[in-house]
């Protein structure tokens, strides 16, 4: 909506007037966001059921909520640190700490000298074991899946290696396209031991929610990622042109006791996702 409004105002026949109108509109938008954030922060401060005593964590949740409710859209700038601290009666250190956590989570990005923005690409920190559904909901997007396959069958040699299963054991297979609203983002093929998930039709949108129902959500995962060019069929399913850049990801998810509970192969669109890893010296 921001981009549309910008074009609209700048197309006003008298460019000076158009620019002025756009500036006023911009100021209005910042006020609107600031008010939405301040309202949410105050609501959380009053809410005794979810009371969070630390102000920076409360503010972090308030920012997350307004992004989820789409009061602030991807690509929009957050009110400045100074404006937020004045509007909320918080110190700038508190505001900075709240924002830093969301930058680390990939929900916000910062550009030197330009401010803090709601991330437009989906920034996926590699250190957090989250599901597709959780990543999208955190951004206020509605995740959904379209299935090609939900079946049970004998494990193949490749699956038995990945899942540490003996030949002949049964597995549940899910093959689906993952969407944010109507936009396809990834194709995923998941294999789960049938001893954990006997009926793959239990999975509606989220595999991890279904595994959680069985107390079998992975607590650790090994992930292998490589760049690929999407083939004709993959490209068609993902609404991009054949040969576009994609990310091929294999995830093996483990339970506490070391059993492998998931082997998923995914093809993500390269034009939407950034995978970010934090590196430290020993
Ligand atoms: C990501 C991972 C998959 C995992 C999936 C679970 O997409 N790459 O390995 O299976 O999340 O997501 P959901 O619970 O939404 O099905």
PDB file of C-alpha atoms and ligand atoms in Angstrom:
ATOM      1  CA  UNK A   1       0.000   0.000   0.000  1.00  0.00           C
ATOM      2  CA  UNK A   2       2.926   2.360   0.816  1.00  0.00           C
ATOM      3  CA  UNK A   3       4.379   2.022  -2.712  1.00  0.00           C
ATOM      4  CA  UNK A   4       0.984   2.595  -4.317  1.00  0.00           C
ATOM      5  CA  UNK A   5       0.338   5.721  -2.253  1.00  0.00           C
ATOM      6  CA  UNK A   6       3.826   7.034  -3.045  1.00  0.00           C
ATOM      7  CA  UNK A   7       3.214   6.654  -6.842  1.00  0.00           C
ATOM      8  CA  UNK A   8      -0.222   8.216  -6.478  1.00  0.00           C
ATOM      9  CA  UNK A   9       1.005  11.348  -4.699  1.00  0.00           C
ATOM     10  CA  UNK A  10       4.050  11.780  -6.911  1.00  0.00           C
ATOM     11  CA  UNK A  11       1.808  11.564 -10.003  1.00  0.00           C
ATOM     12  CA  UNK A  12      -0.170  14.658  -8.899  1.00  0.00           C
ATOM     13  CA  UNK A  13       0.223  17.153 -11.845  1.00  0.00           C
ATOM     14  CA  UNK A  14       2.070  19.694  -9.687  1.00  0.00           C
ATOM     15  CA  UNK A  15       5.105  17.748  -8.383  1.00  0.00           C
ATOM     16  CA  UNK A  16       5.773  20.136  -5.443  1.00  0.00           C
ATOM     17  CA  UNK A  17       2.225  19.646  -4.145  1.00  0.00           C
ATOM     18  CA  UNK A  18       2.435  15.882  -4.704  1.00  0.00           C
ATOM     19  CA  UNK A  19       5.693  15.675  -2.753  1.00  0.00           C
ATOM     20  CA  UNK A  20       4.267  17.768   0.108  1.00  0.00           C
ATOM     21  CA  UNK A  21       1.117  15.604   0.246  1.00  0.00           C
ATOM     22  CA  UNK A  22       3.308  12.509   0.317  1.00  0.00           C
ATOM     23  CA  UNK A  23       5.407  13.939   3.160  1.00  0.00           C
ATOM     24  CA  UNK A  24       2.233  14.676   5.162  1.00  0.00           C
ATOM     25  CA  UNK A  25       0.963  11.210   4.412  1.00  0.00           C
ATOM     26  CA  UNK A  26       4.319   9.767   5.529  1.00  0.00           C
ATOM     27  CA  UNK A  27       4.154  11.682   8.808  1.00  0.00           C
ATOM     28  CA  UNK A  28       0.572  10.431   9.269  1.00  0.00           C
ATOM     29  CA  UNK A  29       1.673   6.850   8.681  1.00  0.00           C
ATOM     30  CA  UNK A  30       4.492   7.137  11.245  1.00  0.00           C
ATOM     31  CA  UNK A  31       2.033   8.583  13.789  1.00  0.00           C
ATOM     32  CA  UNK A  32      -0.424   5.794  13.040  1.00  0.00           C
ATOM     33  CA  UNK A  33       2.277   3.142  13.610  1.00  0.00           C
ATOM     34  CA  UNK A  34       3.523   4.867  16.729  1.00  0.00           C
ATOM     35  CA  UNK A  35       0.005   5.001  18.154  1.00  0.00           C
ATOM     36  CA  UNK A  36      -0.677   1.360  17.251  1.00  0.00           C
ATOM     37  CA  UNK A  37       2.562   0.366  18.975  1.00  0.00           C
ATOM     38  CA  UNK A  38       1.930   2.523  22.033  1.00  0.00           C
ATOM     39  CA  UNK A  39      -1.632   1.114  22.378  1.00  0.00           C
ATOM     40  CA  UNK A  40      -0.380  -2.448  22.135  1.00  0.00           C
ATOM     41  CA  UNK A  41       2.451  -1.798  24.604  1.00  0.00           C
ATOM     42  CA  UNK A  42       0.003  -0.300  27.138  1.00  0.00           C
ATOM     43  CA  UNK A  43      -2.435  -3.147  26.598  1.00  0.00           C
ATOM     44  CA  UNK A  44       0.329  -5.676  27.361  1.00  0.00           C
ATOM     45  CA  UNK A  45       1.410  -3.678  30.430  1.00  0.00           C
ATOM     46  CA  UNK A  46      -2.165  -3.900  31.804  1.00  0.00           C
ATOM     47  CA  UNK A  47      -2.694  -7.540  30.857  1.00  0.00           C
ATOM     48  CA  UNK A  48      -2.262  -9.496  34.085  1.00  0.00           C
ATOM     49  CA  UNK A  49      -2.573 -12.932  32.404  1.00  0.00           C
ATOM     50  CA  UNK A  50       0.517 -12.523  30.214  1.00  0.00           C
ATOM     51  CA  UNK A  51       2.300 -10.055  32.453  1.00  0.00           C
ATOM     52  CA  UNK A  52       5.907  -9.615  31.436  1.00  0.00           C
ATOM     53  CA  UNK A  53       7.817  -7.610  34.087  1.00  0.00           C
ATOM     54  CA  UNK A  54      10.726  -6.662  31.806  1.00  0.00           C
ATOM     55  CA  UNK A  55       9.868  -3.607  29.716  1.00  0.00           C
ATOM     56  CA  UNK A  56      12.127  -4.487  26.765  1.00  0.00           C
ATOM     57  CA  UNK A  57      10.493  -7.928  26.450  1.00  0.00           C
ATOM     58  CA  UNK A  58       7.049  -6.341  26.664  1.00  0.00           C
ATOM     59  CA  UNK A  59       7.967  -3.892  23.929  1.00  0.00           C
ATOM     60  CA  UNK A  60       9.421  -6.708  21.820  1.00  0.00           C
ATOM     61  CA  UNK A  61       6.110  -8.532  22.067  1.00  0.00           C
ATOM     62  CA  UNK A  62       4.166  -5.358  21.258  1.00  0.00           C
ATOM     63  CA  UNK A  63       6.233  -4.798  18.084  1.00  0.00           C
ATOM     64  CA  UNK A  64       5.788  -8.455  17.104  1.00  0.00           C
ATOM     65  CA  UNK A  65       2.013  -8.159  17.600  1.00  0.00           C
ATOM     66  CA  UNK A  66       1.588  -5.015  15.498  1.00  0.00           C
ATOM     67  CA  UNK A  67       3.588  -6.656  12.699  1.00  0.00           C
ATOM     68  CA  UNK A  68       1.378  -9.751  12.973  1.00  0.00           C
ATOM     69  CA  UNK A  69      -1.750  -7.583  12.864  1.00  0.00           C
ATOM     70  CA  UNK A  70      -0.314  -5.790   9.809  1.00  0.00           C
ATOM     71  CA  UNK A  71      -0.480  -2.352  11.473  1.00  0.00           C
ATOM     72  CA  UNK A  72       3.095  -2.092  10.217  1.00  0.00           C
ATOM     73  CA  UNK A  73       3.719  -3.704   6.831  1.00  0.00           C
ATOM     74  CA  UNK A  74       6.893  -5.341   5.464  1.00  0.00           C
ATOM     75  CA  UNK A  75       9.224  -2.670   4.103  1.00  0.00           C
ATOM     76  CA  UNK A  76       7.866   0.110   6.335  1.00  0.00           C
ATOM     77  CA  UNK A  77      10.141   2.015   8.675  1.00  0.00           C
ATOM     78  CA  UNK A  78       9.632   1.723  12.400  1.00  0.00           C
ATOM     79  CA  UNK A  79       9.305   5.027  14.332  1.00  0.00           C
ATOM     80  CA  UNK A  80      12.759   6.157  15.471  1.00  0.00           C
ATOM     81  CA  UNK A  81      14.277   4.989  18.741  1.00  0.00           C
ATOM     82  CA  UNK A  82      13.916   8.508  20.143  1.00  0.00           C
ATOM     83  CA  UNK A  83      10.240   8.838  19.144  1.00  0.00           C
ATOM     84  CA  UNK A  84       9.424   5.439  20.584  1.00  0.00           C
ATOM     85  CA  UNK A  85      11.173   6.126  23.871  1.00  0.00           C
ATOM     86  CA  UNK A  86       9.300   9.455  24.188  1.00  0.00           C
ATOM     87  CA  UNK A  87       5.924   8.006  23.225  1.00  0.00           C
ATOM     88  CA  UNK A  88       6.240   5.052  25.601  1.00  0.00           C
ATOM     89  CA  UNK A  89       8.112   6.713  28.450  1.00  0.00           C
ATOM     90  CA  UNK A  90      10.947   4.176  28.150  1.00  0.00           C
ATOM     91  CA  UNK A  91      14.686   4.719  28.099  1.00  0.00           C
ATOM     92  CA  UNK A  92      16.426   4.530  24.721  1.00  0.00           C
ATOM     93  CA  UNK A  93      18.499   1.629  26.034  1.00  0.00           C
ATOM     94  CA  UNK A  94      15.275  -0.350  26.625  1.00  0.00           C
ATOM     95  CA  UNK A  95      13.936   0.476  23.156  1.00  0.00           C
ATOM     96  CA  UNK A  96      17.291  -0.438  21.566  1.00  0.00           C
ATOM     97  CA  UNK A  97      17.367  -3.759  23.420  1.00  0.00           C
ATOM     98  CA  UNK A  98      13.817  -4.615  22.297  1.00  0.00           C
ATOM     99  CA  UNK A  99      14.653  -3.824  18.662  1.00  0.00           C
ATOM    100  CA  UNK A 100      17.988  -5.692  18.742  1.00  0.00           C
ATOM    101  CA  UNK A 101      16.193  -8.936  19.687  1.00  0.00           C
ATOM    102  CA  UNK A 102      13.792  -8.617  16.745  1.00  0.00           C
ATOM    103  CA  UNK A 103      16.659  -7.860  14.346  1.00  0.00           C
ATOM    104  CA  UNK A 104      18.286 -11.081  15.564  1.00  0.00           C
ATOM    105  CA  UNK A 105      15.015 -12.979  15.013  1.00  0.00           C
ATOM    106  CA  UNK A 106      14.905 -11.653  11.445  1.00  0.00           C
ATOM    107  CA  UNK A 107      11.656  -9.752  11.851  1.00  0.00           C
ATOM    108  CA  UNK A 108      13.320  -6.334  11.558  1.00  0.00           C
ATOM    109  CA  UNK A 109      16.315  -5.157   9.530  1.00  0.00           C
ATOM    110  CA  UNK A 110      18.502  -2.117  10.051  1.00  0.00           C
ATOM    111  CA  UNK A 111      20.223   0.016   7.431  1.00  0.00           C
ATOM    112  CA  UNK A 112      22.905   2.324   8.639  1.00  0.00           C
ATOM    113  CA  UNK A 113      21.622   5.909   8.641  1.00  0.00           C
ATOM    114  CA  UNK A 114      18.207   4.897   7.236  1.00  0.00           C
ATOM    115  CA  UNK A 115      16.557   3.368  10.295  1.00  0.00           C
ATOM    116  CA  UNK A 116      14.833   0.124  11.219  1.00  0.00           C
ATOM    117  CA  UNK A 117      12.451  -1.621   8.811  1.00  0.00           C
ATOM    118  CA  UNK A 118      10.069  -4.523   8.931  1.00  0.00           C
ATOM    119  CA  UNK A 119      11.932  -7.175   6.903  1.00  0.00           C
ATOM    120  CA  UNK A 120      10.572  -7.643   3.364  1.00  0.00           C
ATOM    121  CA  UNK A 121      12.353 -10.868   2.608  1.00  0.00           C
ATOM    122  CA  UNK A 122      11.804 -13.718   5.015  1.00  0.00           C
ATOM    123  CA  UNK A 123      14.918 -13.766   7.160  1.00  0.00           C
ATOM    124  CA  UNK A 124      15.351 -17.163   8.725  1.00  0.00           C
ATOM    125  CA  UNK A 125      17.922 -17.430  11.512  1.00  0.00           C
ATOM    126  CA  UNK A 126      19.665 -20.800  11.135  1.00  0.00           C
ATOM    127  CA  UNK A 127      20.135 -21.170  14.874  1.00  0.00           C
ATOM    128  CA  UNK A 128      16.401 -21.499  15.672  1.00  0.00           C
ATOM    129  CA  UNK A 129      14.476 -24.689  15.085  1.00  0.00           C
ATOM    130  CA  UNK A 130      11.156 -23.241  13.984  1.00  0.00           C
ATOM    131  CA  UNK A 131       8.517 -24.467  11.567  1.00  0.00           C
ATOM    132  CA  UNK A 132       7.384 -22.889   8.314  1.00  0.00           C
ATOM    133  CA  UNK A 133       4.038 -22.098   9.953  1.00  0.00           C
ATOM    134  CA  UNK A 134       5.644 -20.324  12.925  1.00  0.00           C
ATOM    135  CA  UNK A 135       8.005 -18.311  10.691  1.00  0.00           C
ATOM    136  CA  UNK A 136       5.142 -17.018   8.599  1.00  0.00           C
ATOM    137  CA  UNK A 137       2.730 -16.339  11.441  1.00  0.00           C
ATOM    138  CA  UNK A 138       5.445 -14.286  13.165  1.00  0.00           C
ATOM    139  CA  UNK A 139       5.309 -11.996  10.116  1.00  0.00           C
ATOM    140  CA  UNK A 140       1.538 -11.677  10.128  1.00  0.00           C
ATOM    141  CA  UNK A 141       1.214 -13.978   7.106  1.00  0.00           C
ATOM    142  CA  UNK A 142      -1.262 -16.799   6.719  1.00  0.00           C
ATOM    143  CA  UNK A 143       0.562 -20.071   5.953  1.00  0.00           C
ATOM    144  CA  UNK A 144      -1.164 -22.924   4.158  1.00  0.00           C
ATOM    145  CA  UNK A 145      -0.277 -26.118   2.308  1.00  0.00           C
ATOM    146  CA  UNK A 146      -1.510 -27.835  -0.825  1.00  0.00           C
ATOM    147  CA  UNK A 147      -0.808 -31.564  -0.702  1.00  0.00           C
ATOM    148  CA  UNK A 148       0.113 -33.812  -3.642  1.00  0.00           C
ATOM    149  CA  UNK A 149       0.592 -36.787  -1.433  1.00  0.00           C
ATOM    150  CA  UNK A 150      -0.186 -38.021   2.072  1.00  0.00           C
ATOM    151  CA  UNK A 151       0.536 -41.720   2.215  1.00  0.00           C
ATOM    152  CA  UNK A 152       2.060 -44.547   4.221  1.00  0.00           C
ATOM    153  CA  UNK A 153       4.494 -47.047   2.708  1.00  0.00           C
ATOM    154  CA  UNK A 154       7.643 -49.040   3.227  1.00  0.00           C
ATOM    155  CA  UNK A 155      10.785 -47.009   3.750  1.00  0.00           C
ATOM    156  CA  UNK A 156      13.049 -46.619   0.676  1.00  0.00           C
ATOM    157  CA  UNK A 157      16.818 -47.264   1.006  1.00  0.00           C
ATOM    158  CA  UNK A 158      17.548 -43.492   1.016  1.00  0.00           C
ATOM    159  CA  UNK A 159      14.867 -42.780   3.654  1.00  0.00           C
ATOM    160  CA  UNK A 160      16.057 -45.674   5.828  1.00  0.00           C
ATOM    161  CA  UNK A 161      19.589 -44.170   5.843  1.00  0.00           C
ATOM    162  CA  UNK A 162      18.302 -40.698   6.698  1.00  0.00           C
ATOM    163  CA  UNK A 163      15.901 -41.873   9.408  1.00  0.00           C
ATOM    164  CA  UNK A 164      18.033 -44.747  10.783  1.00  0.00           C
ATOM    165  CA  UNK A 165      15.223 -47.226  10.122  1.00  0.00           C
ATOM    166  CA  UNK A 166      15.489 -50.907   9.192  1.00  0.00           C
ATOM    167  CA  UNK A 167      14.277 -52.049   5.760  1.00  0.00           C
ATOM    168  CA  UNK A 168      10.582 -52.907   5.683  1.00  0.00           C
ATOM    169  CA  UNK A 169       9.574 -50.370   8.358  1.00  0.00           C
ATOM    170  CA  UNK A 170       6.586 -48.119   7.508  1.00  0.00           C
ATOM    171  CA  UNK A 171       6.854 -44.356   7.065  1.00  0.00           C
ATOM    172  CA  UNK A 172       4.337 -41.537   6.523  1.00  0.00           C
ATOM    173  CA  UNK A 173       5.052 -39.306   3.520  1.00  0.00           C
ATOM    174  CA  UNK A 174       3.859 -35.752   2.886  1.00  0.00           C
ATOM    175  CA  UNK A 175       4.491 -33.885  -0.349  1.00  0.00           C
ATOM    176  CA  UNK A 176       3.184 -30.353  -0.554  1.00  0.00           C
ATOM    177  CA  UNK A 177       3.550 -26.798  -1.772  1.00  0.00           C
ATOM    178  CA  UNK A 178       3.824 -24.261   1.053  1.00  0.00           C
ATOM    179  CA  UNK A 179       2.098 -20.914   0.605  1.00  0.00           C
ATOM    180  CA  UNK A 180       1.964 -17.533   2.317  1.00  0.00           C
ATOM    181  CA  UNK A 181      -1.572 -16.418   1.504  1.00  0.00           C
ATOM    182  CA  UNK A 182      -1.713 -17.216  -2.257  1.00  0.00           C
ATOM    183  CA  UNK A 183       2.003 -16.955  -2.918  1.00  0.00           C
ATOM    184  CA  UNK A 184       3.888 -20.271  -3.178  1.00  0.00           C
ATOM    185  CA  UNK A 185       7.189 -20.145  -1.283  1.00  0.00           C
ATOM    186  CA  UNK A 186       8.468 -23.709  -1.093  1.00  0.00           C
ATOM    187  CA  UNK A 187       7.939 -27.332  -2.082  1.00  0.00           C
ATOM    188  CA  UNK A 188       8.486 -29.850   0.712  1.00  0.00           C
ATOM    189  CA  UNK A 189       8.675 -33.619   0.880  1.00  0.00           C
ATOM    190  CA  UNK A 190       8.665 -34.924   4.473  1.00  0.00           C
ATOM    191  CA  UNK A 191       9.094 -38.476   5.698  1.00  0.00           C
ATOM    192  CA  UNK A 192       8.243 -39.415   9.288  1.00  0.00           C
ATOM    193  CA  UNK A 193       8.360 -42.910  10.897  1.00  0.00           C
ATOM    194  CA  UNK A 194       4.814 -44.320  10.966  1.00  0.00           C
ATOM    195  CA  UNK A 195       5.510 -45.349  14.591  1.00  0.00           C
ATOM    196  CA  UNK A 196       5.293 -41.571  15.325  1.00  0.00           C
ATOM    197  CA  UNK A 197       2.711 -40.455  12.764  1.00  0.00           C
ATOM    198  CA  UNK A 198       0.537 -43.386  11.736  1.00  0.00           C
ATOM    199  CA  UNK A 199      -1.920 -41.259   9.743  1.00  0.00           C
ATOM    200  CA  UNK A 200      -0.406 -38.446   7.617  1.00  0.00           C
ATOM    201  CA  UNK A 201      -3.925 -36.980   7.193  1.00  0.00           C
ATOM    202  CA  UNK A 202      -3.533 -35.702  10.752  1.00  0.00           C
ATOM    203  CA  UNK A 203      -1.313 -32.999   9.224  1.00  0.00           C
ATOM    204  CA  UNK A 204      -3.464 -30.133   8.004  1.00  0.00           C
ATOM    205  CA  UNK A 205      -1.148 -27.184   7.715  1.00  0.00           C
ATOM    206  CA  UNK A 206       1.662 -27.794  10.186  1.00  0.00           C
ATOM    207  CA  UNK A 207       3.688 -30.983  10.489  1.00  0.00           C
ATOM    208  CA  UNK A 208       5.268 -29.753  13.731  1.00  0.00           C
ATOM    209  CA  UNK A 209       1.856 -29.118  15.290  1.00  0.00           C
ATOM    210  CA  UNK A 210       0.869 -32.706  14.446  1.00  0.00           C
ATOM    211  CA  UNK A 211       4.156 -34.047  15.866  1.00  0.00           C
ATOM    212  CA  UNK A 212       3.634 -31.962  18.998  1.00  0.00           C
ATOM    213  CA  UNK A 213       0.267 -33.693  19.526  1.00  0.00           C
ATOM    214  CA  UNK A 214       2.256 -36.935  19.789  1.00  0.00           C
ATOM    215  CA  UNK A 215       4.939 -35.340  21.996  1.00  0.00           C
ATOM    216  CA  UNK A 216       7.357 -35.902  19.141  1.00  0.00           C
ATOM    217  CA  UNK A 217       8.310 -32.459  17.923  1.00  0.00           C
ATOM    218  CA  UNK A 218      12.029 -32.400  17.030  1.00  0.00           C
ATOM    219  CA  UNK A 219      14.244 -30.634  19.574  1.00  0.00           C
ATOM    220  CA  UNK A 220      17.367 -30.549  17.397  1.00  0.00           C
ATOM    221  CA  UNK A 221      18.000 -30.695  13.672  1.00  0.00           C
ATOM    222  CA  UNK A 222      20.793 -31.060  11.166  1.00  0.00           C
ATOM    223  CA  UNK A 223      20.260 -29.002   8.068  1.00  0.00           C
ATOM    224  CA  UNK A 224      22.108 -29.076   4.765  1.00  0.00           C
ATOM    225  CA  UNK A 225      21.573 -26.218   2.355  1.00  0.00           C
ATOM    226  CA  UNK A 226      22.708 -25.693  -1.230  1.00  0.00           C
ATOM    227  CA  UNK A 227      21.922 -23.399  -4.132  1.00  0.00           C
ATOM    228  CA  UNK A 228      20.051 -24.917  -7.084  1.00  0.00           C
ATOM    229  CA  UNK A 229      18.374 -23.831 -10.293  1.00  0.00           C
ATOM    230  CA  UNK A 230      14.693 -24.682 -10.156  1.00  0.00           C
ATOM    231  CA  UNK A 231      13.544 -27.157 -12.792  1.00  0.00           C
ATOM    232  CA  UNK A 232      10.514 -26.596 -15.037  1.00  0.00           C
ATOM    233  CA  UNK A 233       8.003 -28.392 -12.780  1.00  0.00           C
ATOM    234  CA  UNK A 234       9.305 -26.856  -9.544  1.00  0.00           C
ATOM    235  CA  UNK A 235       9.318 -23.406 -11.165  1.00  0.00           C
ATOM    236  CA  UNK A 236       5.724 -23.840 -12.341  1.00  0.00           C
ATOM    237  CA  UNK A 237       4.585 -24.834  -8.849  1.00  0.00           C
ATOM    238  CA  UNK A 238       6.432 -21.890  -7.308  1.00  0.00           C
ATOM    239  CA  UNK A 239       5.217 -19.361  -9.932  1.00  0.00           C
ATOM    240  CA  UNK A 240       8.722 -18.410 -11.062  1.00  0.00           C
ATOM    241  CA  UNK A 241      10.513 -18.921 -14.377  1.00  0.00           C
ATOM    242  CA  UNK A 242      12.363 -22.177 -14.995  1.00  0.00           C
ATOM    243  CA  UNK A 243      16.039 -21.839 -14.100  1.00  0.00           C
ATOM    244  CA  UNK A 244      15.386 -19.325 -11.276  1.00  0.00           C
ATOM    245  CA  UNK A 245      17.603 -19.569  -8.219  1.00  0.00           C
ATOM    246  CA  UNK A 246      16.337 -21.764  -5.402  1.00  0.00           C
ATOM    247  CA  UNK A 247      17.588 -23.233  -2.138  1.00  0.00           C
ATOM    248  CA  UNK A 248      17.633 -26.965  -1.645  1.00  0.00           C
ATOM    249  CA  UNK A 249      17.410 -27.847   2.041  1.00  0.00           C
ATOM    250  CA  UNK A 250      17.521 -31.192   3.782  1.00  0.00           C
ATOM    251  CA  UNK A 251      16.525 -31.313   7.421  1.00  0.00           C
ATOM    252  CA  UNK A 252      16.845 -34.284   9.762  1.00  0.00           C
ATOM    253  CA  UNK A 253      14.986 -33.549  12.994  1.00  0.00           C
ATOM    254  CA  UNK A 254      15.855 -35.435  16.180  1.00  0.00           C
ATOM    255  CA  UNK A 255      13.999 -36.215  19.385  1.00  0.00           C
ATOM    256  CA  UNK A 256      15.562 -35.872  22.817  1.00  0.00           C
ATOM    257  CA  UNK A 257      16.507 -39.557  22.844  1.00  0.00           C
ATOM    258  CA  UNK A 258      18.393 -39.243  19.522  1.00  0.00           C
ATOM    259  CA  UNK A 259      15.740 -40.865  17.283  1.00  0.00           C
ATOM    260  CA  UNK A 260      15.287 -39.194  13.889  1.00  0.00           C
ATOM    261  CA  UNK A 261      11.679 -38.049  13.638  1.00  0.00           C
ATOM    262  CA  UNK A 262      11.728 -36.116  10.383  1.00  0.00           C
ATOM    263  CA  UNK A 263      13.547 -36.172   7.067  1.00  0.00           C
ATOM    264  CA  UNK A 264      12.409 -33.257   4.935  1.00  0.00           C
ATOM    265  CA  UNK A 265      13.681 -32.156   1.558  1.00  0.00           C
ATOM    266  CA  UNK A 266      12.644 -28.654   0.555  1.00  0.00           C
ATOM    267  CA  UNK A 267      13.032 -26.375  -2.442  1.00  0.00           C
ATOM    268  CA  UNK A 268      12.643 -22.735  -1.388  1.00  0.00           C
ATOM    269  CA  UNK A 269      12.340 -19.788  -3.718  1.00  0.00           C
ATOM    270  CA  UNK A 270      15.673 -17.958  -3.733  1.00  0.00           C
ATOM    271  CA  UNK A 271      14.052 -14.550  -4.330  1.00  0.00           C
ATOM    272  CA  UNK A 272      12.218 -14.483  -0.995  1.00  0.00           C
ATOM    273  CA  UNK A 273      14.295 -16.182   1.693  1.00  0.00           C
ATOM    274  CA  UNK A 274      17.538 -15.154   3.433  1.00  0.00           C
ATOM    275  CA  UNK A 275      19.060 -17.764   5.722  1.00  0.00           C
ATOM    276  CA  UNK A 276      21.218 -16.114   8.355  1.00  0.00           C
ATOM    277  CA  UNK A 277      23.708 -17.800  10.684  1.00  0.00           C
ATOM    278  CA  UNK A 278      25.517 -16.223  13.607  1.00  0.00           C
ATOM    279  CA  UNK A 279      29.181 -17.185  13.729  1.00  0.00           C
ATOM    280  CA  UNK A 280      31.438 -16.985  16.780  1.00  0.00           C
ATOM    281  CA  UNK A 281      35.110 -17.613  17.326  1.00  0.00           C
ATOM    282  CA  UNK A 282      35.880 -20.433  19.824  1.00  0.00           C
TER     283      UNK A 282
HETATM  284  C1  LIG B   1      10.361 -25.953   7.651  1.00  0.00           C
HETATM  285  C2  LIG B   1      11.439 -27.014   7.569  1.00  0.00           C
HETATM  286  C3  LIG B   1      10.873 -28.423   7.453  1.00  0.00           C
HETATM  287  C4  LIG B   1       9.808 -28.652   8.504  1.00  0.00           C
HETATM  288  C5  LIG B   1       8.767 -27.585   8.400  1.00  0.00           C
HETATM  289  C6  LIG B   1       7.694 -27.754   9.459  1.00  0.00           C
HETATM  290  O1  LIG B   1       9.773 -25.719   6.419  1.00  0.00           O
HETATM  291  N1  LIG B   1      12.332 -26.772   6.423  1.00  0.00           N
HETATM  292  O2  LIG B   1      11.933 -29.348   7.644  1.00  0.00           O
HETATM  293  O3  LIG B   1       9.226 -29.919   8.299  1.00  0.00           O
HETATM  294  O4  LIG B   1       9.350 -26.313   8.591  1.00  0.00           O
HETATM  295  O5  LIG B   1       6.760 -26.745   9.234  1.00  0.00           O
HETATM  296  P1  LIG B   1       5.223 -26.923   9.500  1.00  0.00           P
HETATM  297  O6  LIG B   1       5.089 -27.321  10.947  1.00  0.00           O
HETATM  298  O7  LIG B   1       4.642 -25.612   9.185  1.00  0.00           O
HETATM  299  O8  LIG B   1       4.725 -28.024   8.605  1.00  0.00           O
END
